[in-house]
mmCIF file of C-alpha atoms in Angstrom:
data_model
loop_
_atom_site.group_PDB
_atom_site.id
_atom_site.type_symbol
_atom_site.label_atom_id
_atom_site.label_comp_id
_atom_site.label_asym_id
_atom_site.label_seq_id
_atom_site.Cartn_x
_atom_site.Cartn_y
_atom_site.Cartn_z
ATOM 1 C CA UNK A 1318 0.000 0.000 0.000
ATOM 2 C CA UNK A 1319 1.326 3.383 -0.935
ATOM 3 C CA UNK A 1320 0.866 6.023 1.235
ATOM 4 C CA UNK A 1321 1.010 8.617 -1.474
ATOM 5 C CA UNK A 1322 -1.318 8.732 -4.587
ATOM 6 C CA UNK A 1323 0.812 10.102 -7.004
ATOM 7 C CA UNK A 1324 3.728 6.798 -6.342
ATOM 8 C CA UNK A 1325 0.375 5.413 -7.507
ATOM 9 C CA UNK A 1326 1.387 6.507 -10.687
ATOM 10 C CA UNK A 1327 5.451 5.320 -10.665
ATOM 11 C CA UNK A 1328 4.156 3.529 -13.852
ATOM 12 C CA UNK A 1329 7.154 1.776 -15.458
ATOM 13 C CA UNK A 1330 9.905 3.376 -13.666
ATOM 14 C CA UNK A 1331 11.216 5.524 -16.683
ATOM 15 C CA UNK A 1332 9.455 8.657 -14.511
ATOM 16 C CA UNK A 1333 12.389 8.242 -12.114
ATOM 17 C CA UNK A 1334 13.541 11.650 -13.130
ATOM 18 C CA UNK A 1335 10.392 13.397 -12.847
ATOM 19 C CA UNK A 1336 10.424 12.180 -9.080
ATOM 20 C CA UNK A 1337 13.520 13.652 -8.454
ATOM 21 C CA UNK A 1338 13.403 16.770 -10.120
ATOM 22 C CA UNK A 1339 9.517 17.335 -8.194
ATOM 23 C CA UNK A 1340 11.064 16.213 -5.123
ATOM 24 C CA UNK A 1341 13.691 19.211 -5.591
ATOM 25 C CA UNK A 1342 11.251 21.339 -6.655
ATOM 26 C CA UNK A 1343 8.965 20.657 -4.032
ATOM 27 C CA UNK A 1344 11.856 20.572 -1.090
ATOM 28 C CA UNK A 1345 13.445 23.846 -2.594
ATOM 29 C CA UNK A 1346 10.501 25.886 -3.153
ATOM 30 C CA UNK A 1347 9.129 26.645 -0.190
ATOM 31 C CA UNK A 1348 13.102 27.743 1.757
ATOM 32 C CA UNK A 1349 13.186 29.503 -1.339
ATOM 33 C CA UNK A 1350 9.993 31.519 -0.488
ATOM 34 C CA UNK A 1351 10.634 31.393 3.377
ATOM 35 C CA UNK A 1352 14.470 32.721 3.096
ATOM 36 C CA UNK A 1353 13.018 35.640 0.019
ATOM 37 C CA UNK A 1354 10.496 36.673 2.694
ATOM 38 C CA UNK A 1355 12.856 36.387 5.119
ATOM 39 C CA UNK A 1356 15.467 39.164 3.283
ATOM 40 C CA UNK A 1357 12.956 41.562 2.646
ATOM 41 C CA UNK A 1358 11.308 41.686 6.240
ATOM 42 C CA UNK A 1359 15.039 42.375 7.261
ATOM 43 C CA UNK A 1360 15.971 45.191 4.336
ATOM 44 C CA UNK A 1361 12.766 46.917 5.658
ATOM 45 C CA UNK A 1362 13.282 45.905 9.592
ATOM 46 C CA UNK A 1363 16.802 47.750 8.643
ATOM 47 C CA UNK A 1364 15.331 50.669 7.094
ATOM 48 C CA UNK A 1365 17.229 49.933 3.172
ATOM 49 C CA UNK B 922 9.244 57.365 31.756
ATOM 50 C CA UNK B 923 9.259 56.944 27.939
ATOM 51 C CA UNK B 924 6.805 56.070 25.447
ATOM 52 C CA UNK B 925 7.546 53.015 23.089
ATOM 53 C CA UNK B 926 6.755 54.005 19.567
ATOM 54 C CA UNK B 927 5.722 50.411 17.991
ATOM 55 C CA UNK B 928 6.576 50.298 13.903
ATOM 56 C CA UNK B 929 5.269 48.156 11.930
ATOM 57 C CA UNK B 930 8.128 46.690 9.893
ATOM 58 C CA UNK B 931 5.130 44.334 7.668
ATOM 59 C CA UNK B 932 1.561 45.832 7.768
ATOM 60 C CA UNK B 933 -1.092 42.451 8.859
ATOM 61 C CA UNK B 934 -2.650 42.631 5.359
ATOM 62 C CA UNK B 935 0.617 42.392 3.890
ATOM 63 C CA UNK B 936 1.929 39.378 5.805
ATOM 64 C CA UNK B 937 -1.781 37.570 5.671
ATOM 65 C CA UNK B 938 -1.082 37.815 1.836
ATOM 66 C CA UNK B 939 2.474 36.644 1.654
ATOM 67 C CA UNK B 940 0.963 33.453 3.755
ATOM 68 C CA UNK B 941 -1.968 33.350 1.251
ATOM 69 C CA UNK B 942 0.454 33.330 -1.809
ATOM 70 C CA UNK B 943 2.989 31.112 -0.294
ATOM 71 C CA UNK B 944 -0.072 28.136 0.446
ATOM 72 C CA UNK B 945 -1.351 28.719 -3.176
ATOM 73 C CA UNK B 946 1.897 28.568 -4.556
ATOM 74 C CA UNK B 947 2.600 24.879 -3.006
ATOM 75 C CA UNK B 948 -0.539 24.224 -3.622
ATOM 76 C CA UNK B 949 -0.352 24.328 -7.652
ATOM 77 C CA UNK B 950 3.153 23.173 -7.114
ATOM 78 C CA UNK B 951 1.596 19.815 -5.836
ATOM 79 C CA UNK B 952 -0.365 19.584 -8.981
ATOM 80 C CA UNK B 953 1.956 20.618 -11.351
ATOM 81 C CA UNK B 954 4.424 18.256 -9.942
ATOM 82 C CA UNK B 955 1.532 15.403 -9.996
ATOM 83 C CA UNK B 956 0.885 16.044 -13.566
ATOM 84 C CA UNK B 957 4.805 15.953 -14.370
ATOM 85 C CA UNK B 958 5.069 12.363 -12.421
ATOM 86 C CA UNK B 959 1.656 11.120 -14.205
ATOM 87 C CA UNK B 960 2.672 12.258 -17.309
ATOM 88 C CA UNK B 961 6.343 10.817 -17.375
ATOM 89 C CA UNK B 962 5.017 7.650 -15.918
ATOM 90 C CA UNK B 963 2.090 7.146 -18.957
ATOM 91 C CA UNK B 964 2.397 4.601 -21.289
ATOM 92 C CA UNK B 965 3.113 6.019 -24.970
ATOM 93 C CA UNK B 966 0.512 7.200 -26.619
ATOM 94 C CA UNK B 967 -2.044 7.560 -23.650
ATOM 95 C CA UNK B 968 -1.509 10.914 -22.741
ATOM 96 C CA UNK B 969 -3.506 12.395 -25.737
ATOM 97 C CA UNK B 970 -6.504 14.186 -26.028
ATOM 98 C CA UNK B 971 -9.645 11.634 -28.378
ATOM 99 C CA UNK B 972 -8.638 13.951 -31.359
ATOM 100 C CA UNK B 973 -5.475 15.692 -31.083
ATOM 101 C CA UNK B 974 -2.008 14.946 -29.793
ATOM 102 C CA UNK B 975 -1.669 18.164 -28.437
ATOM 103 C CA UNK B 976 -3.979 20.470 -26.573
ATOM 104 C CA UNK B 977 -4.950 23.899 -27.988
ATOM 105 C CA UNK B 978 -1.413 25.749 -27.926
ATOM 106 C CA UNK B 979 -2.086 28.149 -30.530
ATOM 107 C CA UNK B 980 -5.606 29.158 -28.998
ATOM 108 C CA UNK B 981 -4.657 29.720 -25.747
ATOM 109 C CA UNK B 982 -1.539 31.721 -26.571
ATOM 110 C CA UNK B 983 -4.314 34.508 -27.495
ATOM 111 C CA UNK B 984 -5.776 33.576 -23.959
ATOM 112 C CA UNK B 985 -2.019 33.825 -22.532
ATOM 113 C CA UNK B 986 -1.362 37.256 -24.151
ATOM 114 C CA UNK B 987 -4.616 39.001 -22.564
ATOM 115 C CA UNK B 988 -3.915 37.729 -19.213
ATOM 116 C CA UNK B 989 -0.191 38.988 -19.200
ATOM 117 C CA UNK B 990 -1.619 42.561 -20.473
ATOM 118 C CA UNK B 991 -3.827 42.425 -18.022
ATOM 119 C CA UNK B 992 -0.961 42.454 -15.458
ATOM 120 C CA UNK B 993 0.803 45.283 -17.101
ATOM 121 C CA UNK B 994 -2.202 47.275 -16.978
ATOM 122 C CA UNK B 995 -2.284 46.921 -12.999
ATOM 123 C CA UNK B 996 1.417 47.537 -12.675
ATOM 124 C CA UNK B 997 0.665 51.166 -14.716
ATOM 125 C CA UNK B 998 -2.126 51.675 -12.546
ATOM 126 C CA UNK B 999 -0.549 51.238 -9.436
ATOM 127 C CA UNK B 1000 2.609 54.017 -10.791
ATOM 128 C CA UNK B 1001 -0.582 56.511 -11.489
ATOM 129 C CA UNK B 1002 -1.974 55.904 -8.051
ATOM 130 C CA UNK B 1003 1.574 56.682 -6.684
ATOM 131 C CA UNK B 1004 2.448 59.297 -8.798
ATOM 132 C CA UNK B 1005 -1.028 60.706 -7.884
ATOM 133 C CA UNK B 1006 -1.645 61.144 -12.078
ATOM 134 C CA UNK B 1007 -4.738 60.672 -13.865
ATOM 135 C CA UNK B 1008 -5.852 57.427 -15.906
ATOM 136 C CA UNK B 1009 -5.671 54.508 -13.069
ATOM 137 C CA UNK B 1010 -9.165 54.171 -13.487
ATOM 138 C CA UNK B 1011 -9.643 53.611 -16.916
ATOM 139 C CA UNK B 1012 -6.254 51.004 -16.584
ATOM 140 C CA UNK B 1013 -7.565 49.399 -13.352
ATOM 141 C CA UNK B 1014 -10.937 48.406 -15.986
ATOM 142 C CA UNK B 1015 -8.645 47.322 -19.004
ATOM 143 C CA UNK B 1016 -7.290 45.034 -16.483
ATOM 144 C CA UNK B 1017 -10.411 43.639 -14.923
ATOM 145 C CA UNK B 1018 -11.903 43.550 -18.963
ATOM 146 C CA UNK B 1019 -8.583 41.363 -19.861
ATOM 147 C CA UNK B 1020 -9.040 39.050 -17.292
ATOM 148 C CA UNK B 1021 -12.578 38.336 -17.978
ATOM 149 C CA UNK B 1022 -11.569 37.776 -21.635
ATOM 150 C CA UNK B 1023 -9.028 35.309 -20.427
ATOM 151 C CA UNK B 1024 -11.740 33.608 -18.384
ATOM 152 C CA UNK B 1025 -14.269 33.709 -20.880
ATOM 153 C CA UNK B 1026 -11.801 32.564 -23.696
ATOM 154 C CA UNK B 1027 -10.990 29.588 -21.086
ATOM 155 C CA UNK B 1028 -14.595 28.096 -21.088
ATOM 156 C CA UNK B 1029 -14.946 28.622 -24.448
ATOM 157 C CA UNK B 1030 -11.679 26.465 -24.571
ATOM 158 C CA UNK B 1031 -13.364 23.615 -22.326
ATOM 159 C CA UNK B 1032 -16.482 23.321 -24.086
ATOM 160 C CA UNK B 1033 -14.954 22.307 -27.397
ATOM 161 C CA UNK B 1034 -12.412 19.745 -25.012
ATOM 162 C CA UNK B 1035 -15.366 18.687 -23.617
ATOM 163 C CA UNK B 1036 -17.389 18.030 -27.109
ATOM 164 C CA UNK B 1037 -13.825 16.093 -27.930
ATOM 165 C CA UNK B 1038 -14.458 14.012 -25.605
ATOM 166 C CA UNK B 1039 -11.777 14.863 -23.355
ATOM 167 C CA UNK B 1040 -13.562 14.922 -19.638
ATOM 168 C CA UNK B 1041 -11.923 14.388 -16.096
ATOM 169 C CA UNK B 1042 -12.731 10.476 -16.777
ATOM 170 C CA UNK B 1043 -11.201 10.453 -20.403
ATOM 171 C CA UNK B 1044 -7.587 9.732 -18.842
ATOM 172 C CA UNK B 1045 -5.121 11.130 -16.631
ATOM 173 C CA UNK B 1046 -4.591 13.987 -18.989
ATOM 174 C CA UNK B 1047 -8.351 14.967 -18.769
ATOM 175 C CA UNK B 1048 -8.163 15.002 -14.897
ATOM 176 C CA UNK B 1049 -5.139 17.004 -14.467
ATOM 177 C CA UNK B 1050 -5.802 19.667 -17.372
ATOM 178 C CA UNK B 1051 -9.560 20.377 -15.564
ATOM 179 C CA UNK B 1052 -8.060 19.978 -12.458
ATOM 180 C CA UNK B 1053 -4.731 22.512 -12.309
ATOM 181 C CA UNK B 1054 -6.844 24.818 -15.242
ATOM 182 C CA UNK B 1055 -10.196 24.943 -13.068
ATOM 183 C CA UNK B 1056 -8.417 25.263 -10.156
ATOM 184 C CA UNK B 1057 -6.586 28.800 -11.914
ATOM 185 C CA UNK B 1058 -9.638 29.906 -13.465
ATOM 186 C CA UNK B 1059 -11.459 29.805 -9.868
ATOM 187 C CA UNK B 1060 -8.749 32.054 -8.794
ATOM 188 C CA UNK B 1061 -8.759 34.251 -11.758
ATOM 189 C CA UNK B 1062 -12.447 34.653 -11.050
ATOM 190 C CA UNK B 1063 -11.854 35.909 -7.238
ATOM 191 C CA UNK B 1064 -8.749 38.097 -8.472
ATOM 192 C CA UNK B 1065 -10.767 40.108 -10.871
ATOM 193 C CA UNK B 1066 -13.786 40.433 -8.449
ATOM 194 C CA UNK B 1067 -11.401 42.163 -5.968
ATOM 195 C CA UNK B 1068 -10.157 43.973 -8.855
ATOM 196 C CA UNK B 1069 -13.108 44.916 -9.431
ATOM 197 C CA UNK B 1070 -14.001 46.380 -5.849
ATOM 198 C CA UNK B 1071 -10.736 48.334 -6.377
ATOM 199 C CA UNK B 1072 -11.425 49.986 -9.328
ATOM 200 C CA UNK B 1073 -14.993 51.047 -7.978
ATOM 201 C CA UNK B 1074 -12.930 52.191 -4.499
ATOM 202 C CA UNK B 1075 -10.640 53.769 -6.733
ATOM 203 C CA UNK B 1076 -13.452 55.545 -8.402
ATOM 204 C CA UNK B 1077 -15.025 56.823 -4.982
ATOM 205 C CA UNK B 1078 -11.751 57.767 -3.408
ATOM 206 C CA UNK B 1079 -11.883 55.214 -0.351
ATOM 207 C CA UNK B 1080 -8.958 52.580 -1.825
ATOM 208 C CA UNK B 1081 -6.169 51.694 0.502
ATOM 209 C CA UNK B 1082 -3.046 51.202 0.432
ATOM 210 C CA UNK B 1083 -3.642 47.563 2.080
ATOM 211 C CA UNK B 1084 -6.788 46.796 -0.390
ATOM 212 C CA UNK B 1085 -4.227 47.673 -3.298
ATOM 213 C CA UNK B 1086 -1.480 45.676 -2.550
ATOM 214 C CA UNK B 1087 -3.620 42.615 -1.421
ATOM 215 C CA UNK B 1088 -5.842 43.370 -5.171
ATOM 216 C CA UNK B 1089 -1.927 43.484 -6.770
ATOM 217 C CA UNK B 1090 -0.173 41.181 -5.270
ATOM 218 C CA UNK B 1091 -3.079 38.237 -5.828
ATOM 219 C CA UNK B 1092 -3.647 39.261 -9.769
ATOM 220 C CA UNK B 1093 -0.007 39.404 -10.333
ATOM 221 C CA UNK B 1094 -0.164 35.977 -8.441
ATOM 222 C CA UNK B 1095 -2.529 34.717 -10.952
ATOM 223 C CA UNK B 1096 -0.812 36.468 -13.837
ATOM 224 C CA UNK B 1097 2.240 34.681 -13.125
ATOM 225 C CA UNK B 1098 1.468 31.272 -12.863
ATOM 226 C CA UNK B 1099 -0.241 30.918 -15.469
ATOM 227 C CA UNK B 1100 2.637 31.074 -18.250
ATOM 228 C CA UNK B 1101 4.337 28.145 -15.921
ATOM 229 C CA UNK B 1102 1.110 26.240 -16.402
ATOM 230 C CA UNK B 1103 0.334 26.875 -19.920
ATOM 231 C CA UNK B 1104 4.360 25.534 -20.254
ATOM 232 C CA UNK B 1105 3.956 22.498 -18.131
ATOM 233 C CA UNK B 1106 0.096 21.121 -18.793
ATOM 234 C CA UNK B 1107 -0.371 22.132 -22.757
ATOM 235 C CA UNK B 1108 3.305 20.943 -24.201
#
């Protein structure tokens, strides 16, 4: 049993790629949007 | 004794709409990423619409174009608030006009899928397209209502600065996205 519906769809394993370049995606996106948010609460915290 | 003078380094409507924009931006990045797994993972030749190999590209880019105006048109109007000039109005409209074309355009778009034959129980391509398109339409439709309230608060002098940049910040949201969808779901 798979506890995620999308490994549902692993299909014939020549997706392998697509899993890792969503898992980067989907790891990297949201310190990407936490650290951006981040920088600009601190440029205007600091007055720049 | 001395008084503390509290500044507000990010205004509450600001922040609640960086959190807003940062859940719907993981949330279409779970479906795009779905869609990229489902779609590397089907067996040749499934992921096809009944009559074409492709969806609409050509169609849509019209679709694409009026949407992306549509942005511009709120950037401008936003400098002519600022700038306290004339003609923000008439731009905030063009922008709310272009983004009901875009929508309108859409379900055009899904009626002839739909009289192809290509429905959320065709395949998986059926599912995802309705899913990750309906799911930006819907949003499209809530952007351009609020851009709507801000042109008529524009129009009676009671828009905010806050109402503004929530209004802005959403349809640019919208704007956005939509080019990385159109890339991922219609190629």
């Amino acid at each position: 049993m798979l506890a995620c519906a999308v490994c549902g769809l692993m299909g014939t394993g020549e997706n392998g790629w697509a899993y890792l370049a969503m898992s980067v995606v989907m790891s990297a996106l949201p310190l990407m949007m936490i650290g951006g948010v981040s920088w600009w609460v601190y440029r205007r915290a600091n007055g720049k | 004794m001395t008084a503390t003078v509290r500044r507000d380094v990010v205004p509450s409507s600001v922040l609640g709409m960086l959190l807003l924009i940062g859940a719907e931006v993981m949330f279409f990045a779970g479906l795009i990423s779905a869609f990229t797994i489902a779609q590397a993972g089907a067996e040749a030749g499934r992921w096809t619409t009944p009559t074409a190999p492709l969806l609409p590209v050509a169609s849509t880019l019209s679709n694409t174009a009026a949407l992306l105006v549509s942005g511009v048109c709120v950037f401008l109007a936003h400098r002519r608030i600022k700038q306290q000039r004339g003609g923000a109005e008439r731009l905030m409209m063009a922008a709310c006009v272009l983004g009901a074309i875009f929508v309108v355009l859409q379900g055009r778009e899904w009626v002839a899928l739909l009289s192809q034959g290509l429905t959320m129980q065709s395949g998986g391509l059926g599912a995802f397209f309705y899913l990750i398109v309906g799911a930006h339409a819907l949003h499209a439709v809530v952007a351009i209502v609020a851009l709507g309230v801000a042109w008529w608060r524009l129009r009676i002098g009671t828009l905010t600065d806050g109402f503004l940049f929530g209004t802005e910040t959403f349809w640019y949201f919208v704007v956005l996205l939509w080019p990385i969808i159109y890339a991922r779901v219609y190629f």
